mmCIF file of C-alpha atoms in Angstrom:
data_model
loop_
_atom_site.group_PDB
_atom_site.id
_atom_site.type_symbol
_atom_site.label_atom_id
_atom_site.label_comp_id
_atom_site.label_asym_id
_atom_site.label_seq_id
_atom_site.Cartn_x
_atom_site.Cartn_y
_atom_site.Cartn_z
ATOM 1 C CA MET A 1335 7.065 -40.655 -21.856
ATOM 2 C CA LYS A 1336 9.621 -42.937 -23.420
ATOM 3 C CA THR A 1337 7.650 -46.381 -22.786
ATOM 4 C CA ASN A 1338 11.398 -48.457 -21.779
ATOM 5 C CA SER A 1339 11.675 -46.554 -19.163
ATOM 6 C CA VAL A 1340 10.304 -46.110 -15.169
ATOM 7 C CA ALA A 1341 8.418 -43.423 -16.476
ATOM 8 C CA ILE A 1342 5.179 -45.259 -17.728
ATOM 9 C CA LYS A 1343 5.403 -46.542 -13.954
ATOM 10 C CA GLY A 1344 2.872 -45.802 -11.576
ATOM 11 C CA LYS A 1345 3.274 -45.182 -7.360
ATOM 12 C CA ASP A 1346 1.648 -48.387 -6.539
ATOM 13 C CA SER A 1347 5.012 -50.291 -8.676
ATOM 14 C CA CYS A 1348 7.492 -48.129 -7.541
ATOM 15 C CA CYS A 1349 9.340 -48.841 -3.426
ATOM 16 C CA GLY A 1350 11.720 -46.300 -4.358
ATOM 17 C CA CYS A 1351 14.628 -48.181 -3.787
ATOM 18 C CA GLY A 1352 17.022 -46.065 -6.595
ATOM 19 C CA ASN A 1353 17.800 -48.636 -9.124
ATOM 20 C CA CYS A 1354 16.997 -47.060 -11.538
ATOM 21 C CA ALA A 1355 18.701 -44.170 -10.964
ATOM 22 C CA ILE A 1356 22.145 -45.276 -10.201
ATOM 23 C CA SER A 1357 22.006 -47.763 -12.784
ATOM 24 C CA CYS A 1358 20.939 -45.299 -15.327
ATOM 25 C CA PRO A 1359 24.055 -45.324 -17.541
ATOM 26 C CA LYS A 1360 22.948 -41.673 -19.158
ATOM 27 C CA ASN A 1361 22.473 -40.135 -15.523
ATOM 28 C CA ALA A 1362 18.222 -39.536 -17.167
ATOM 29 C CA VAL A 1363 16.649 -40.973 -14.160
ATOM 30 C CA ARG A 1364 16.952 -39.163 -10.987
ATOM 31 C CA MET A 1365 14.823 -39.729 -7.324
ATOM 32 C CA ASP A 1366 12.817 -37.071 -5.850
ATOM 33 C CA LEU A 1367 10.122 -36.327 -3.160
ATOM 34 C CA ASP A 1368 6.335 -35.775 -3.842
ATOM 35 C CA GLY A 1369 4.818 -34.271 -1.332
ATOM 36 C CA GLU A 1370 4.140 -36.851 1.165
ATOM 37 C CA GLY A 1371 7.700 -37.085 1.172
ATOM 38 C CA PHE A 1372 8.366 -40.492 -1.079
ATOM 39 C CA GLU A 1373 11.158 -40.530 -3.357
ATOM 40 C CA TYR A 1374 9.328 -41.624 -6.685
ATOM 41 C CA PRO A 1375 12.173 -41.597 -10.172
ATOM 42 C CA THR A 1376 12.161 -38.699 -12.649
ATOM 43 C CA VAL A 1377 12.578 -39.418 -15.841
ATOM 44 C CA ASP A 1378 14.588 -36.492 -18.206
ATOM 45 C CA GLU A 1379 13.130 -37.475 -21.661
ATOM 46 C CA ASP A 1380 16.193 -35.602 -23.546
ATOM 47 C CA LEU A 1381 18.581 -37.415 -22.034
ATOM 48 C CA CYS A 1382 16.817 -40.845 -22.268
ATOM 49 C CA VAL A 1383 17.919 -43.009 -24.798
ATOM 50 C CA ASN A 1384 15.257 -46.083 -23.728
ATOM 51 C CA CYS A 1385 17.832 -48.388 -23.570
ATOM 52 C CA GLY A 1386 14.615 -49.992 -20.524
ATOM 53 C CA LYS A 1387 17.965 -50.644 -18.005
ATOM 54 C CA CYS A 1388 15.844 -48.781 -15.498
ATOM 55 C CA ILE A 1389 12.908 -51.158 -16.264
ATOM 56 C CA LYS A 1390 15.681 -54.417 -15.571
ATOM 57 C CA VAL A 1391 16.533 -53.605 -12.126
ATOM 58 C CA CYS A 1392 14.008 -52.616 -10.875
ATOM 59 C CA PRO A 1393 12.318 -54.746 -8.059
ATOM 60 C CA PHE A 1394 8.980 -54.692 -9.233
ATOM 61 C CA GLU A 1395 9.928 -56.338 -12.104
ATOM 62 C CA LEU A 1396 9.250 -59.794 -11.308
ATOM 63 C CA ALA A 1397 7.424 -61.405 -13.853
ATOM 64 C CA LYS A 1398 9.796 -63.433 -15.851
ATOM 65 C CA ASP A 1399 11.704 -64.806 -12.292
ATOM 66 C CA GLU A 1400 10.545 -68.152 -11.115
ATOM 67 C CA PRO A 1401 9.018 -67.272 -7.024
ATOM 68 C CA CYS A 1402 10.931 -68.241 -4.186
ATOM 69 C CA SER A 1403 10.167 -69.532 -1.140
ATOM 70 C CA ASN A 1404 12.689 -72.548 0.046
ATOM 71 C CA VAL A 1405 12.518 -73.548 3.824
ATOM 72 C CA ILE A 1406 15.165 -74.933 4.890
ATOM 73 C CA SER A 1407 13.855 -74.453 8.545
ATOM 74 C CA CYS A 1408 12.454 -71.926 10.920
ATOM 75 C CA TYR A 1409 13.749 -71.282 14.641
ATOM 76 C CA SER A 1410 12.015 -68.624 17.653
ATOM 77 C CA GLY A 1411 14.847 -67.504 20.114
ATOM 78 C CA PHE A 1412 15.475 -64.365 22.426
ATOM 79 C CA TYR A 1413 18.307 -63.505 23.869
ATOM 80 C CA ASN A 1414 19.164 -64.627 27.072
ATOM 81 C CA THR A 1415 20.991 -61.588 28.647
ATOM 82 C CA ASP A 1416 18.155 -59.265 29.485
ATOM 83 C CA LYS A 1417 19.777 -55.837 28.447
ATOM 84 C CA GLU A 1418 20.526 -56.970 25.400
ATOM 85 C CA HIS A 1419 17.150 -58.533 25.018
ATOM 86 C CA LEU A 1420 15.030 -55.124 26.619
ATOM 87 C CA SER A 1421 17.127 -52.703 24.329
ATOM 88 C CA THR A 1422 15.887 -54.750 20.581
ATOM 89 C CA SER A 1423 12.422 -54.814 19.135
ATOM 90 C CA SER A 1424 11.333 -58.471 19.849
ATOM 91 C CA GLY A 1425 14.237 -61.166 20.523
ATOM 92 C CA GLY A 1426 17.155 -59.569 19.147
ATOM 93 C CA VAL A 1427 18.135 -61.871 16.296
ATOM 94 C CA ALA A 1428 19.347 -59.215 13.829
ATOM 95 C CA THR A 1429 21.262 -58.050 16.617
ATOM 96 C CA ALA A 1430 23.078 -61.368 17.220
ATOM 97 C CA ILE A 1431 23.333 -63.058 13.673
ATOM 98 C CA SER A 1432 25.140 -59.025 12.726
ATOM 99 C CA LYS A 1433 27.196 -59.584 15.769
ATOM 100 C CA SER A 1434 28.279 -62.516 15.075
ATOM 101 C CA PHE A 1435 29.260 -61.801 11.321
ATOM 102 C CA ILE A 1436 31.060 -58.323 12.625
ATOM 103 C CA LYS A 1437 33.252 -60.737 14.700
ATOM 104 C CA SER A 1438 33.593 -63.319 11.764
ATOM 105 C CA GLY A 1439 35.005 -59.883 10.104
ATOM 106 C CA GLY A 1440 31.827 -59.380 7.852
ATOM 107 C CA ILE A 1441 30.312 -55.294 7.069
ATOM 108 C CA VAL A 1442 26.791 -55.048 8.265
ATOM 109 C CA TYR A 1443 24.099 -52.848 5.988
ATOM 110 C CA GLY A 1444 21.441 -51.671 8.124
ATOM 111 C CA VAL A 1445 18.366 -49.710 8.975
ATOM 112 C CA ALA A 1446 19.918 -46.046 12.426
ATOM 113 C CA TYR A 1447 18.441 -43.421 12.747
ATOM 114 C CA ALA A 1448 20.406 -40.056 12.145
ATOM 115 C CA ASP A 1449 21.867 -38.032 14.987
ATOM 116 C CA ASP A 1450 19.047 -35.755 14.997
ATOM 117 C CA TYR A 1451 16.047 -38.288 15.048
ATOM 118 C CA LYS A 1452 15.032 -36.890 12.679
ATOM 119 C CA SER A 1453 15.759 -39.201 9.537
ATOM 120 C CA ILE A 1454 16.076 -42.734 8.803
ATOM 121 C CA ILE A 1455 18.827 -43.641 6.982
ATOM 122 C CA VAL A 1456 21.133 -46.965 5.364
ATOM 123 C CA LYS A 1457 24.037 -47.054 7.779
ATOM 124 C CA ARG A 1458 26.735 -49.433 7.189
ATOM 125 C CA VAL A 1459 28.559 -51.001 10.445
ATOM 126 C CA ASP A 1460 32.070 -52.763 11.116
ATOM 127 C CA ASP A 1461 32.215 -52.762 14.676
ATOM 128 C CA VAL A 1462 30.550 -54.185 16.923
ATOM 129 C CA LYS A 1463 29.932 -51.284 19.213
ATOM 130 C CA ASP A 1464 28.212 -49.208 16.595
ATOM 131 C CA LEU A 1465 25.874 -52.149 16.404
ATOM 132 C CA PRO A 1466 23.500 -50.758 19.012
ATOM 133 C CA GLN A 1467 22.165 -47.869 16.312
ATOM 134 C CA LEU A 1468 20.635 -50.382 13.882
ATOM 135 C CA LYS A 1469 18.436 -52.025 16.928
ATOM 136 C CA GLY A 1470 14.584 -51.559 16.843
ATOM 137 C CA SER A 1471 11.909 -50.996 14.261
ATOM 138 C CA LYS A 1472 12.186 -47.449 12.544
ATOM 139 C CA TYR A 1473 8.228 -47.729 10.744
ATOM 140 C CA ALA A 1474 8.847 -45.193 8.242
ATOM 141 C CA GLN A 1475 10.854 -46.007 4.677
ATOM 142 C CA ALA A 1476 15.062 -45.078 5.370
ATOM 143 C CA TYR A 1477 16.973 -43.151 2.687
ATOM 144 C CA LYS A 1478 19.360 -45.301 0.542
ATOM 145 C CA GLY A 1479 21.295 -42.831 -0.993
ATOM 146 C CA ASP A 1480 24.365 -45.005 -2.340
ATOM 147 C CA THR A 1481 23.883 -48.338 -1.069
ATOM 148 C CA TYR A 1482 23.667 -50.651 -2.895
ATOM 149 C CA LEU A 1483 26.966 -48.834 -4.879
ATOM 150 C CA ALA A 1484 28.896 -49.383 -1.231
ATOM 151 C CA VAL A 1485 27.881 -52.412 -0.863
ATOM 152 C CA LYS A 1486 29.000 -53.657 -4.289
ATOM 153 C CA LEU A 1487 32.410 -51.734 -4.040
ATOM 154 C CA ASP A 1488 32.740 -54.020 -0.288
ATOM 155 C CA LEU A 1489 31.554 -57.796 -2.227
ATOM 156 C CA ALA A 1490 34.699 -56.165 -4.905
ATOM 157 C CA GLU A 1491 37.568 -55.546 -2.896
ATOM 158 C CA GLY A 1492 36.637 -59.023 -1.219
ATOM 159 C CA LYS A 1493 34.823 -58.178 1.991
ATOM 160 C CA LYS A 1494 31.632 -60.320 3.335
ATOM 161 C CA VAL A 1495 28.312 -57.684 3.625
ATOM 162 C CA LEU A 1496 24.936 -58.599 5.330
ATOM 163 C CA TYR A 1497 21.968 -56.241 4.380
ATOM 164 C CA ILE A 1498 18.997 -56.456 6.974
ATOM 165 C CA GLY A 1499 16.250 -54.869 5.507
ATOM 166 C CA LEU A 1500 12.483 -55.165 4.042
ATOM 167 C CA PRO A 1501 11.973 -57.162 0.597
ATOM 168 C CA CYS A 1502 11.219 -54.814 -1.278
ATOM 169 C CA ASP A 1503 15.218 -53.712 -0.206
ATOM 170 C CA VAL A 1504 16.546 -57.379 -0.600
ATOM 171 C CA VAL A 1505 15.082 -57.987 -3.895
ATOM 172 C CA ALA A 1506 15.888 -53.917 -5.423
ATOM 173 C CA LEU A 1507 19.618 -55.458 -3.832
ATOM 174 C CA LYS A 1508 19.739 -58.648 -5.377
ATOM 175 C CA LYS A 1509 18.707 -56.869 -8.876
ATOM 176 C CA PHE A 1510 21.233 -54.470 -8.879
ATOM 177 C CA ILE A 1511 24.553 -56.774 -7.687
ATOM 178 C CA LYS A 1512 23.075 -59.705 -8.921
ATOM 179 C CA GLU A 1513 25.290 -62.481 -7.425
ATOM 180 C CA ASP A 1514 27.409 -63.026 -5.188
ATOM 181 C CA HIS A 1515 29.485 -65.271 -2.619
ATOM 182 C CA ASN A 1516 30.042 -62.789 -0.633
ATOM 183 C CA LEU A 1517 26.605 -61.121 0.099
ATOM 184 C CA TYR A 1518 24.238 -62.826 2.127
ATOM 185 C CA THR A 1519 20.753 -61.034 3.019
ATOM 186 C CA ALA A 1520 18.469 -60.901 5.915
ATOM 187 C CA GLU A 1521 14.801 -59.286 5.065
ATOM 188 C CA LEU A 1522 12.460 -58.592 7.466
ATOM 189 C CA ILE A 1523 8.918 -59.785 7.701
ATOM 190 C CA CYS A 1524 6.724 -56.167 7.011
ATOM 191 C CA SER A 1525 3.421 -54.869 6.998
ATOM 192 C CA GLY A 1526 5.062 -51.966 5.055
ATOM 193 C CA ILE A 1527 5.976 -48.378 5.649
ATOM 194 C CA THR A 1528 5.383 -44.786 6.395
ATOM 195 C CA SER A 1529 6.859 -41.459 5.233
ATOM 196 C CA PRO A 1530 9.586 -39.820 6.025
ATOM 197 C CA SER A 1531 8.619 -37.281 6.636
ATOM 198 C CA MET A 1532 6.066 -37.827 8.746
ATOM 199 C CA HIS A 1533 8.491 -39.073 11.014
ATOM 200 C CA ARG A 1534 10.250 -35.630 10.788
ATOM 201 C CA GLN A 1535 7.519 -34.339 11.571
ATOM 202 C CA PHE A 1536 6.163 -35.969 14.799
ATOM 203 C CA VAL A 1537 10.258 -35.874 16.434
ATOM 204 C CA GLU A 1538 9.564 -31.796 15.245
ATOM 205 C CA GLN A 1539 5.805 -31.890 17.436
ATOM 206 C CA ILE A 1540 8.112 -33.491 20.444
ATOM 207 C CA GLU A 1541 10.189 -31.160 19.780
ATOM 208 C CA LYS A 1542 8.748 -28.029 19.818
ATOM 209 C CA THR A 1543 6.394 -29.380 22.806
ATOM 210 C CA THR A 1544 8.883 -29.969 25.348
ATOM 211 C CA GLY A 1545 10.771 -26.814 23.698
ATOM 212 C CA LYS A 1546 14.077 -29.924 24.307
ATOM 213 C CA LYS A 1547 15.703 -31.872 21.687
ATOM 214 C CA ILE A 1548 15.282 -35.179 21.381
ATOM 215 C CA THR A 1549 18.331 -36.895 22.168
ATOM 216 C CA TYR A 1550 17.270 -40.671 21.966
ATOM 217 C CA PHE A 1551 14.225 -42.298 20.642
ATOM 218 C CA THR A 1552 12.228 -45.280 19.544
ATOM 219 C CA TYR A 1553 9.475 -46.685 18.410
ATOM 220 C CA ARG A 1554 8.985 -49.399 20.604
ATOM 221 C CA ASN A 1555 10.054 -49.665 24.155
ATOM 222 C CA LYS A 1556 9.153 -52.793 25.721
ATOM 223 C CA ASP A 1557 8.536 -51.388 28.958
ATOM 224 C CA LYS A 1558 4.684 -51.924 28.684
ATOM 225 C CA GLY A 1559 5.634 -55.393 27.514
ATOM 226 C CA TRP A 1560 5.657 -56.551 24.373
ATOM 227 C CA HIS A 1561 2.539 -56.252 23.295
ATOM 228 C CA TRP A 1562 1.782 -53.257 24.151
ATOM 229 C CA PRO A 1563 5.378 -50.794 22.415
ATOM 230 C CA SER A 1564 5.684 -47.800 23.280
ATOM 231 C CA ILE A 1565 7.049 -44.317 21.739
ATOM 232 C CA GLN A 1566 9.313 -42.856 24.191
ATOM 233 C CA ALA A 1567 12.053 -39.995 23.223
ATOM 234 C CA PHE A 1568 14.092 -38.654 26.229
ATOM 235 C CA SER A 1569 15.900 -35.117 26.398
ATOM 236 C CA GLY A 1570 18.939 -35.693 27.897
ATOM 237 C CA GLY A 1571 18.455 -38.698 30.874
ATOM 238 C CA THR A 1572 14.844 -37.006 30.595
ATOM 239 C CA LEU A 1573 11.575 -39.113 29.620
ATOM 240 C CA SER A 1574 9.954 -35.860 27.370
ATOM 241 C CA TYR A 1575 7.064 -38.060 25.235
ATOM 242 C CA ASN A 1576 6.350 -41.957 26.182
ATOM 243 C CA LYS A 1577 2.682 -42.916 24.878
ATOM 244 C CA LEU A 1578 1.429 -46.403 23.628
ATOM 245 C CA LEU A 1579 2.997 -46.248 19.054
ATOM 246 C CA SER A 1580 -0.966 -47.806 18.339
ATOM 247 C CA ALA A 1581 -2.504 -44.270 20.014
ATOM 248 C CA SER A 1582 -0.021 -42.669 19.162
ATOM 249 C CA LEU A 1583 -0.208 -39.780 15.796
ATOM 250 C CA ALA A 1584 2.696 -41.444 14.446
ATOM 251 C CA GLY A 1585 0.770 -44.923 14.577
ATOM 252 C CA TYR A 1586 -2.347 -43.910 13.485
ATOM 253 C CA ALA A 1587 -0.378 -41.844 10.079
ATOM 254 C CA PHE A 1588 1.596 -45.270 9.944
ATOM 255 C CA LYS A 1589 -1.509 -47.662 9.139
ATOM 256 C CA THR A 1590 -3.153 -44.967 7.276
ATOM 257 C CA PHE A 1591 -0.213 -43.352 5.200
ATOM 258 C CA MET A 1592 1.981 -45.973 3.357
ATOM 259 C CA ARG A 1593 3.021 -46.122 0.305
ATOM 260 C CA TYR A 1594 1.632 -46.646 -2.336
ATOM 261 C CA SER A 1595 3.257 -49.371 -2.820
ATOM 262 C CA CYS A 1596 3.004 -51.474 -0.046
ATOM 263 C CA TYR A 1597 -1.000 -52.192 -0.618
ATOM 264 C CA ASN A 1598 0.718 -53.742 -4.264
ATOM 265 C CA CYS A 1599 3.874 -55.180 -2.443
ATOM 266 C CA GLN A 1600 5.360 -57.664 -5.001
ATOM 267 C CA CYS A 1601 8.212 -59.030 -2.690
ATOM 268 C CA LYS A 1602 6.535 -60.842 -0.977
ATOM 269 C CA VAL A 1603 5.510 -64.552 -2.950
ATOM 270 C CA TYR A 1604 9.334 -63.793 -4.649
ATOM 271 C CA ASN A 1605 11.368 -64.661 -1.901
ATOM 272 C CA LYS A 1606 15.094 -63.920 -2.753
ATOM 273 C CA ALA A 1607 16.854 -63.049 1.018
ATOM 274 C CA ASP A 1608 18.690 -65.845 2.807
ATOM 275 C CA LEU A 1609 17.187 -65.277 6.223
ATOM 276 C CA THR A 1610 13.029 -63.443 6.674
ATOM 277 C CA LEU A 1611 13.676 -62.196 10.323
ATOM 278 C CA GLY A 1612 10.220 -61.018 12.775
ATOM 279 C CA ASP A 1613 8.237 -61.121 15.440
ATOM 280 C CA PHE A 1614 6.525 -64.897 16.226
ATOM 281 C CA TRP A 1615 3.863 -63.391 16.664
ATOM 282 C CA GLY A 1616 0.784 -65.846 18.182
ATOM 283 C CA LEU A 1617 3.395 -67.545 20.351
ATOM 284 C CA SER A 1618 0.764 -68.792 23.707
ATOM 285 C CA LYS A 1619 2.367 -67.322 26.985
ATOM 286 C CA ARG A 1620 1.884 -70.959 27.783
ATOM 287 C CA ASP A 1621 4.124 -71.847 24.997
ATOM 288 C CA LEU A 1622 7.421 -72.591 26.540
ATOM 289 C CA ARG A 1623 9.606 -71.227 23.821
ATOM 290 C CA TYR A 1624 7.342 -67.410 24.556
ATOM 291 C CA ASN A 1625 9.096 -65.001 26.715
ATOM 292 C CA SER A 1626 7.563 -61.716 27.554
ATOM 293 C CA ASN A 1627 10.381 -60.009 26.327
ATOM 294 C CA GLY A 1628 9.693 -61.026 22.779
ATOM 295 C CA VAL A 1629 10.402 -63.698 20.506
ATOM 296 C CA SER A 1630 11.693 -63.767 17.450
ATOM 297 C CA ALA A 1631 10.356 -65.647 13.935
ATOM 298 C CA ILE A 1632 13.079 -66.887 11.809
ATOM 299 C CA ILE A 1633 12.597 -68.530 8.237
ATOM 300 C CA VAL A 1634 15.936 -69.846 6.808
ATOM 301 C CA HIS A 1635 16.284 -69.818 3.114
ATOM 302 C CA SER A 1636 19.580 -71.014 2.302
ATOM 303 C CA GLU A 1637 22.596 -72.159 3.112
ATOM 304 C CA LYS A 1638 23.786 -69.031 3.444
ATOM 305 C CA GLY A 1639 21.004 -68.677 5.877
ATOM 306 C CA VAL A 1640 22.044 -72.014 7.949
ATOM 307 C CA SER A 1641 26.061 -70.791 8.198
ATOM 308 C CA LEU A 1642 24.552 -66.412 9.519
ATOM 309 C CA MET A 1643 22.385 -69.200 12.299
ATOM 310 C CA SER A 1644 25.591 -71.569 13.377
ATOM 311 C CA SER A 1645 27.478 -68.885 15.850
ATOM 312 C CA LEU A 1646 24.955 -67.064 17.618
ATOM 313 C CA ASP A 1647 26.393 -65.691 21.272
ATOM 314 C CA ASP A 1648 24.121 -65.900 24.436
ATOM 315 C CA PHE A 1649 21.008 -66.330 22.179
ATOM 316 C CA ILE A 1650 18.534 -69.533 23.172
ATOM 317 C CA LEU A 1651 17.435 -70.845 19.995
ATOM 318 C CA HIS A 1652 14.104 -73.129 19.255
ATOM 319 C CA GLY A 1653 12.964 -75.728 17.133
ATOM 320 C CA ALA A 1654 9.210 -74.247 14.904
ATOM 321 C CA THR A 1655 7.781 -74.269 12.108
ATOM 322 C CA PHE A 1656 6.809 -72.715 8.671
ATOM 323 C CA GLU A 1657 3.189 -72.764 9.205
ATOM 324 C CA GLU A 1658 3.445 -71.930 13.495
ATOM 325 C CA ILE A 1659 5.260 -68.543 12.079
ATOM 326 C CA LYS A 1660 2.989 -68.271 9.373
ATOM 327 C CA ASN A 1661 0.077 -68.186 10.966
ATOM 328 C CA GLY A 1662 0.740 -65.085 13.546
ATOM 329 C CA ASN A 1663 2.069 -63.294 10.775
ATOM 330 C CA PRO A 1664 0.051 -62.272 7.608
ATOM 331 C CA ARG A 1665 2.035 -59.935 6.301
ATOM 332 C CA LEU A 1666 4.504 -62.317 5.243
ATOM 333 C CA TYR A 1667 1.845 -63.281 2.294
ATOM 334 C CA SER A 1668 -0.880 -60.361 1.728
ATOM 335 C CA CYS A 1669 -0.852 -57.594 1.650
ATOM 336 C CA LEU A 1670 -2.902 -54.857 4.331
ATOM 337 C CA ALA A 1671 -5.947 -52.747 2.530
ATOM 338 C CA LYS A 1672 -5.298 -49.577 1.371
ATOM 339 C CA PRO A 1673 -7.885 -47.325 4.004
ATOM 340 C CA ILE A 1674 -10.501 -46.064 2.171
ATOM 341 C CA ASN A 1675 -9.238 -42.156 3.638
ATOM 342 C CA ARG A 1676 -5.730 -42.908 2.280
ATOM 343 C CA GLU A 1677 -5.864 -40.492 0.096
ATOM 344 C CA LYS A 1678 -7.041 -37.501 2.196
ATOM 345 C CA PHE A 1679 -4.905 -38.210 4.540
ATOM 346 C CA GLY A 1680 -2.005 -37.876 1.739
ATOM 347 C CA ASN A 1681 -3.876 -34.632 0.378
ATOM 348 C CA VAL A 1682 -4.300 -32.910 3.831
ATOM 349 C CA PHE A 1683 -0.326 -33.941 4.966
ATOM 350 C CA ALA A 1684 1.496 -32.611 1.776
ATOM 351 C CA GLU A 1685 -1.361 -29.369 2.149
ATOM 352 C CA ARG A 1686 -1.071 -28.511 5.716
ATOM 353 C CA GLY A 1687 0.638 -31.580 7.930
ATOM 354 C CA LEU A 1688 1.027 -34.546 10.073
ATOM 355 C CA ILE A 1689 -1.242 -33.312 12.818
ATOM 356 C CA ALA A 1690 -4.017 -31.267 10.265
ATOM 357 C CA ALA A 1691 -3.951 -35.087 8.158
ATOM 358 C CA CYS A 1692 -4.548 -36.912 11.812
ATOM 359 C CA ASP A 1693 -7.290 -34.880 12.719
ATOM 360 C CA GLU A 1694 -9.515 -34.469 10.059
ATOM 361 C CA CYS A 1695 -9.045 -38.280 8.823
ATOM 362 C CA ARG A 1696 -9.125 -39.528 12.615
ATOM 363 C CA MET A 1697 -12.228 -40.341 13.760
ATOM 364 C CA TRP A 1698 -14.577 -40.370 16.892
ATOM 365 C CA LYS A 1699 -14.096 -44.361 16.924
ATOM 366 C CA ASP A 1700 -9.949 -43.948 16.587
ATOM 367 C CA LYS A 1701 -9.597 -41.788 19.429
ATOM 368 C CA ILE A 1702 -12.251 -43.837 21.678
ATOM 369 C CA LYS A 1703 -10.173 -47.290 20.615
ATOM 370 C CA ASP A 1704 -6.721 -44.822 21.657
ATOM 371 C CA LEU A 1705 -7.970 -44.326 24.884
ATOM 372 C CA VAL A 1706 -9.080 -47.498 25.709
ATOM 373 C CA LYS A 1707 -5.757 -49.047 24.616
ATOM 374 C CA GLU A 1708 -4.014 -47.042 27.184
ATOM 375 C CA LEU A 1709 -6.540 -47.666 30.048
ATOM 376 C CA ILE A 1710 -5.708 -51.177 29.413
ATOM 377 C CA SER A 1711 -1.926 -51.067 28.979
ATOM 378 C CA ILE A 1712 -1.941 -49.526 32.326
ATOM 379 C CA ILE A 1713 -3.790 -52.156 33.364
ATOM 380 C CA ASN A 1714 -1.782 -54.818 32.151
ATOM 381 C CA LEU A 1715 1.359 -53.437 34.167
#
């Protein structure tokens, strides 16, 4: 085994960004799916010259980096138009920033569903009318392909680029691009990501059950309230699936079946983004900044971040403190603990799929909790 390559890294030290593959000067690294549906690098020992380039661009190789936790300012906020507000996961700040950025001549990269809703991909958007594709939380890992190479090409042509992604995505991009005055980044407060194969199987199961192709899908519809997000799927104009995220098979898989590196994330204390965005959890309903349709939390880390927040249309901003945001978002600074049945779920999933994995790993107490959640959400309507 080559000791100066990603061949030495374990699954708990790989976020699947693909930097190693696109940076290898000998094309000795490729990204392959494992049985759980996550991408990991495979090194061709015959082609590898042990140059170490793949290690240098790995976002988990942060030992020599200085932690960056600079906070310039913090905000809460939400769209002041219900149509925009309800179509987003929280307050809609990522959409507001993206719209302003594109109107100023920039390009936005964010996560979208493929046309059939079975895959999740990173998409390049340069027209405001295409921004709705980037709305909403996706929960499963997005396929990046040559995204970072595309960003590099846009920057080389003098274009402004805003990249919105998870903390590991942002660190990986900045490891690959280095510094560029036209690159702007926003990281999302992240609990972790589950398998793209899980998402595909979940969507395919809905289609199998209903006998209809899905034409719209969301993990976080807010009909039952911001705190009670529902998974909804439509076939044409007909609602074909509607269930609380937390009480669904996908919701159980998300909390049980994350990428191994998510339990060992090293990108939380090494913030490299211009902005951190997420839900303003923990905000009291009596707080004047509260909105039942969702509130965004915004942490500004740089002057670029300041400029991104300077001209948002139809968006209400209120001041906030870092401590307020931190208190409601423990995932800002800590990882979720690995569930005791993580390995079992992954093994069954790899062999027999999502339904079998949930059937064998969900205990009666989980099913009872899910039923109670459903009843509470109905009562709260």
